[in-house]
Amino acid sequence: MNWLTGRRRFTLMIAPAFLLYTLYMVYPIAYSVYYSFTDFDGVAESGFAGLGNYRTMARDAVFWTSMRNTGIILAIAVLLLIPLAFLVAVLLSGNVKGSSVLRPLVFAPAIVAPILVGLIWIFILDPKIGLANALLVAVGVPARPQWIGGTALSPYSIAFVYLWQQIGFIVTVFYAGLKMLPKDVMEASTLDGASRFQQLRYIVVPMLQETFGICTALVVTGVFKVFELVYALTGGGPVHLSEVMVSYMYHVTFTTLQYSYGMALAVIVFLAGAVASVTTLVVMRRRAAA
């Protein structure tokens, strides 16, 4: 068994995981990239189309609408979800009465299937039968905003629902990070007269830079996977005005059966998510090292 040492042992140990990763990750990506350069319709023989699908994408107004909507959701998620989750985690980590009950309640939406979350919020945001507009009418507001299904507010409503669903999970990550902070540092700062705000600003936030980076990366990658919420809330309508990148990719691939064009969209979604995630991690690491 002397041959089973060093590099060979390491190779054998990682081989099963590497094969699974190749099968379920690398192969689908390579498959999508290949067919994005063809005119394959899912049935007939494919022919090489070069950059034709990507040139079509550049002229596709719905694609740019889906990019804009994805950007709106991403901006709201990063600018609101991360700070709100951190503040909620800070509150729950303190001596708040009833925090043992509040913690599972805050986390509860994260374990509900996104398609069910969308169905729940339909009964709140629907312009005709929704609870939101019913409450507005009850307090004397005559206007009935088109929270979903309209031409302007749909991506913001989807972003709000995504925030509601994900905040519990991000709060849990921050809560774990707060509990890992050394107590002696916090006690020393208290003895030195630091206020709670000063502790958060000069001690807690700098020591949680890595946690902020992880949460931001999770939120960014999550936004580029939003599909069920859109499918349940608006179906991408009206006239594709509320499409996000993944929902439009699904529509093109499985509804209009433009298989190769759908693969090209999938490649762009993958690249956009990868670039955004890597950029986020690099920026966070540089800030932590500064």
Coordinates of C-alpha atoms in Angstrom, one line a residue:
M1 CA 0.0 0.0 0.0
N2 CA 3.0 2.3 -0.2
W3 CA 1.7 3.5 -3.6
L4 CA -1.4 4.9 -1.8
T5 CA 0.4 8.0 -0.4
G6 CA 0.6 11.7 -0.8
R7 CA -0.9 13.0 -4.1
R8 CA -2.5 9.6 -5.1
R9 CA -4.4 9.4 -1.9
F10 CA -5.5 13.0 -2.2
T11 CA -6.6 12.3 -5.8
L12 CA -8.6 9.2 -4.9
M13 CA -10.3 11.1 -2.0
I14 CA -11.5 14.0 -4.2
A15 CA -12.3 11.9 -7.3
P16 CA -16.0 11.0 -6.4
A17 CA -16.8 14.6 -5.6
F18 CA -15.0 15.8 -8.7
L19 CA -16.9 13.4 -10.9
L20 CA -20.2 14.5 -9.5
Y21 CA -19.3 18.2 -9.9
T22 CA -18.3 17.5 -13.5
L23 CA -21.5 15.6 -14.2
Y24 CA -23.9 18.1 -12.6
M25 CA -22.0 21.4 -13.1
V26 CA -19.3 21.4 -15.7
Y27 CA -21.1 19.3 -18.3
P28 CA -24.3 21.4 -18.3
I29 CA -22.3 24.6 -18.6
A30 CA -20.3 23.2 -21.5
Y31 CA -23.5 21.8 -23.1
S32 CA -25.2 25.2 -22.9
V33 CA -22.2 27.0 -24.3
Y34 CA -21.9 24.6 -27.3
Y35 CA -25.6 24.9 -28.2
S36 CA -25.6 28.6 -27.8
F37 CA -23.5 28.8 -31.0
T38 CA -26.0 26.6 -33.0
D39 CA -29.5 26.9 -34.4
F40 CA -30.7 23.8 -32.6
D41 CA -34.5 23.7 -32.0
G42 CA -34.5 20.7 -29.7
V43 CA -35.6 18.2 -32.4
A44 CA -33.8 18.6 -35.8
E45 CA -30.1 18.4 -36.4
S46 CA -28.2 21.4 -35.2
G47 CA -26.1 23.7 -37.5
F48 CA -23.4 26.1 -36.5
A49 CA -24.8 29.6 -36.2
G50 CA -21.8 31.4 -34.8
L51 CA -22.7 34.5 -32.9
G52 CA -26.1 34.7 -34.4
N53 CA -28.0 34.0 -31.1
Y54 CA -25.9 36.7 -29.3
R55 CA -26.6 39.2 -32.1
T56 CA -30.3 38.5 -31.8
M57 CA -30.0 39.0 -28.0
A58 CA -28.4 42.4 -28.5
R59 CA -31.5 43.5 -30.5
D60 CA -34.0 41.8 -28.2
A61 CA -35.9 44.5 -26.2
V62 CA -37.4 41.9 -23.8
F63 CA -33.9 40.7 -22.9
W64 CA -32.9 44.2 -22.0
T65 CA -36.1 44.6 -20.0
S66 CA -35.3 41.4 -18.1
M67 CA -31.7 42.7 -17.5
R68 CA -33.2 46.0 -16.1
N69 CA -35.6 44.1 -13.8
T70 CA -32.9 41.8 -12.5
G71 CA -30.7 44.9 -11.8
I72 CA -33.6 46.5 -9.9
I73 CA -34.1 43.4 -7.7
L74 CA -30.3 43.1 -7.2
A75 CA -29.9 46.7 -6.1
I76 CA -32.8 46.5 -3.7
A77 CA -31.6 43.2 -2.3
V78 CA -28.0 44.5 -1.7
L79 CA -28.9 48.0 -0.5
L80 CA -31.9 46.9 1.8
L81 CA -31.7 43.2 2.5
I82 CA -28.1 43.2 3.9
P83 CA -28.4 46.2 6.2
L84 CA -31.9 45.1 7.4
A85 CA -30.8 41.6 8.1
F86 CA -27.8 42.8 10.0
L87 CA -29.9 45.2 12.2
V88 CA -32.4 42.4 12.9
A89 CA -29.6 40.0 13.8
V90 CA -28.2 42.6 16.2
L91 CA -31.6 43.1 17.9
L92 CA -32.2 39.3 18.2
S93 CA -28.7 38.8 19.6
G94 CA -29.3 41.2 22.4
N95 CA -31.4 40.7 25.5
V96 CA -34.7 41.3 23.7
K97 CA -37.8 39.9 25.4
G98 CA -39.3 37.1 23.3
S99 CA -36.2 36.7 21.1
S100 CA -36.4 32.9 21.4
V101 CA -39.8 33.1 19.7
L102 CA -38.9 35.8 17.2
R103 CA -35.9 34.0 15.8
P104 CA -37.8 31.0 14.4
L105 CA -40.6 33.4 13.2
V106 CA -38.1 35.5 11.3
F107 CA -36.5 32.4 9.7
A108 CA -39.8 30.8 8.8
P109 CA -40.2 32.4 5.3
A110 CA -36.9 31.0 4.2
I111 CA -38.1 27.4 4.5
V112 CA -41.2 28.0 2.4
A113 CA -41.0 27.0 -1.3
P114 CA -40.7 30.1 -3.5
I115 CA -43.7 29.1 -5.6
L116 CA -45.8 29.0 -2.4
V117 CA -44.4 32.4 -1.3
G118 CA -45.5 33.8 -4.6
L119 CA -49.0 32.4 -4.2
I120 CA -49.3 33.8 -0.7
W121 CA -48.3 37.3 -1.9
I122 CA -50.7 37.2 -4.8
F123 CA -53.6 37.5 -2.2
I124 CA -51.8 40.6 -0.8
L125 CA -50.6 42.4 -3.9
D126 CA -53.2 41.6 -6.5
P127 CA -54.7 45.0 -7.6
K128 CA -58.3 43.7 -7.5
I129 CA -58.6 41.2 -4.6
G130 CA -55.3 41.9 -2.7
L131 CA -55.2 42.8 0.9
A132 CA -52.8 45.8 0.3
N133 CA -55.3 47.7 -1.8
A134 CA -58.2 46.7 0.4
L135 CA -56.4 48.3 3.3
L136 CA -55.7 51.5 1.3
V137 CA -59.4 51.7 0.4
A138 CA -60.3 51.2 4.1
V139 CA -58.2 54.1 5.2
G140 CA -59.7 56.4 2.5
V141 CA -57.1 56.1 -0.3
P142 CA -59.0 55.8 -3.6
A143 CA -56.1 54.9 -5.8
R144 CA -55.4 51.2 -6.4
P145 CA -51.8 50.8 -7.4
Q146 CA -50.9 48.0 -9.8
W147 CA -48.5 46.3 -7.4
I148 CA -48.2 43.3 -9.8
G149 CA -49.3 43.0 -13.4
G150 CA -48.7 46.7 -14.1
T151 CA -46.1 48.4 -16.2
A152 CA -44.0 50.0 -13.4
L153 CA -44.2 48.5 -10.0
S154 CA -43.9 44.8 -10.7
P155 CA -40.1 44.4 -10.4
Y156 CA -40.2 46.4 -7.1
S157 CA -42.9 44.2 -5.7
I158 CA -41.0 41.1 -6.7
A159 CA -37.9 42.6 -5.0
F160 CA -39.9 43.2 -1.8
V161 CA -41.3 39.7 -1.8
Y162 CA -37.7 38.3 -2.4
L163 CA -36.5 40.4 0.5
W164 CA -39.3 39.1 2.8
Q165 CA -38.5 35.5 1.9
Q166 CA -34.7 35.7 2.2
I167 CA -34.2 38.0 5.2
G168 CA -34.6 35.2 7.7
F169 CA -31.8 33.2 6.2
I170 CA -29.4 36.2 6.0
V171 CA -30.4 37.1 9.6
T172 CA -29.4 33.6 10.7
V173 CA -25.9 33.9 9.1
F174 CA -25.4 37.3 10.8
Y175 CA -26.7 36.0 14.1
A176 CA -24.2 33.2 14.0
G177 CA -21.4 35.6 13.2
L178 CA -22.4 37.9 16.1
K179 CA -22.4 35.0 18.5
M180 CA -18.8 34.1 17.4
L181 CA -17.4 37.5 18.4
P182 CA -15.1 37.3 21.3
K183 CA -16.9 38.5 24.5
D184 CA -13.7 39.9 26.1
V185 CA -13.4 42.5 23.3
M186 CA -16.9 43.7 23.8
E187 CA -16.6 43.8 27.5
A188 CA -13.3 45.7 27.3
S189 CA -14.9 48.3 25.0
T190 CA -17.8 48.6 27.4
L191 CA -15.4 49.3 30.3
D192 CA -13.7 51.9 28.1
G193 CA -17.0 53.8 27.8
A194 CA -17.9 52.8 24.2
S195 CA -21.6 53.2 23.4
R196 CA -23.6 50.5 21.7
F197 CA -23.4 52.4 18.4
Q198 CA -19.7 52.8 18.7
Q199 CA -19.3 49.1 19.4
L200 CA -21.3 48.3 16.2
R201 CA -19.4 50.8 14.1
Y202 CA -15.8 50.3 15.3
I203 CA -15.8 46.7 16.5
V204 CA -18.7 44.5 15.3
V205 CA -18.9 45.7 11.6
P206 CA -15.1 45.5 11.0
M207 CA -14.9 42.0 12.6
L208 CA -17.8 40.8 10.5
Q209 CA -16.4 41.9 7.2
E210 CA -16.1 38.2 6.0
T211 CA -19.7 37.5 7.1
F212 CA -20.8 40.6 5.2
G213 CA -19.0 39.3 2.1
I214 CA -20.6 35.8 2.4
C215 CA -24.1 37.3 2.8
T216 CA -23.6 39.6 -0.1
A217 CA -22.4 36.8 -2.3
L218 CA -25.4 34.7 -1.3
V219 CA -27.8 37.5 -2.0
V220 CA -26.2 38.3 -5.4
T221 CA -26.2 34.7 -6.6
G222 CA -29.8 34.3 -5.3
V223 CA -31.1 37.2 -7.3
F224 CA -29.8 35.6 -10.5
K225 CA -31.8 32.5 -9.7
V226 CA -35.1 34.2 -9.1
F227 CA -37.7 32.4 -11.1
E228 CA -40.6 30.9 -9.1
L229 CA -41.6 34.3 -7.6
V230 CA -41.9 35.8 -11.0
Y231 CA -43.7 32.8 -12.4
A232 CA -46.3 32.8 -9.5
L233 CA -46.7 36.6 -9.1
T234 CA -46.8 37.9 -12.7
G235 CA -45.8 35.1 -15.1
G236 CA -43.5 37.7 -16.6
G237 CA -46.4 39.9 -17.8
P238 CA -47.9 42.0 -18.9
V239 CA -46.3 41.6 -22.3
H240 CA -43.0 40.5 -20.7
L241 CA -42.5 43.8 -18.7
S242 CA -41.8 42.0 -15.4
E243 CA -39.5 39.3 -16.8
V244 CA -36.2 38.7 -15.1
M245 CA -33.3 37.0 -16.8
V246 CA -34.1 33.4 -15.7
S247 CA -37.8 33.7 -16.3
Y248 CA -37.2 35.0 -19.9
M249 CA -34.7 32.2 -20.5
Y250 CA -37.4 29.7 -19.4
H251 CA -40.0 31.4 -21.7
V252 CA -37.7 31.4 -24.7
T253 CA -36.5 27.8 -24.2
F254 CA -39.7 25.9 -23.2
T255 CA -42.5 28.1 -24.4
T256 CA -41.3 29.4 -27.8
L257 CA -39.0 26.4 -28.2
Q258 CA -36.1 28.6 -29.4
Y259 CA -33.7 26.1 -27.8
S260 CA -30.3 27.5 -28.9
Y261 CA -31.4 31.1 -28.1
G262 CA -32.4 29.9 -24.7
M263 CA -29.0 28.4 -24.2
A264 CA -27.4 31.7 -25.2
L265 CA -29.5 33.4 -22.6
A266 CA -28.5 30.8 -20.0
V267 CA -24.8 31.5 -20.8
I268 CA -25.3 35.2 -20.2
V269 CA -27.2 34.5 -16.9
F270 CA -24.3 32.3 -15.8
L271 CA -21.7 34.8 -16.7
A272 CA -23.5 37.8 -15.2
G273 CA -24.0 35.9 -11.9
A274 CA -20.4 34.6 -11.9
V275 CA -18.9 38.1 -12.6
A276 CA -21.2 39.8 -10.0
S277 CA -20.3 37.1 -7.3
V278 CA -16.6 37.2 -7.9
T279 CA -16.5 41.0 -8.0
T280 CA -18.4 41.1 -4.7
L281 CA -16.0 38.6 -3.0
V282 CA -12.9 40.4 -4.3
V283 CA -14.1 43.8 -3.2
M284 CA -15.1 42.4 0.3
R285 CA -11.7 40.7 0.7
R286 CA -9.8 43.9 -0.3
R287 CA -11.8 45.9 2.2
A288 CA -11.2 43.3 4.9
A289 CA -7.5 43.3 4.2
A290 CA -7.3 47.1 4.1

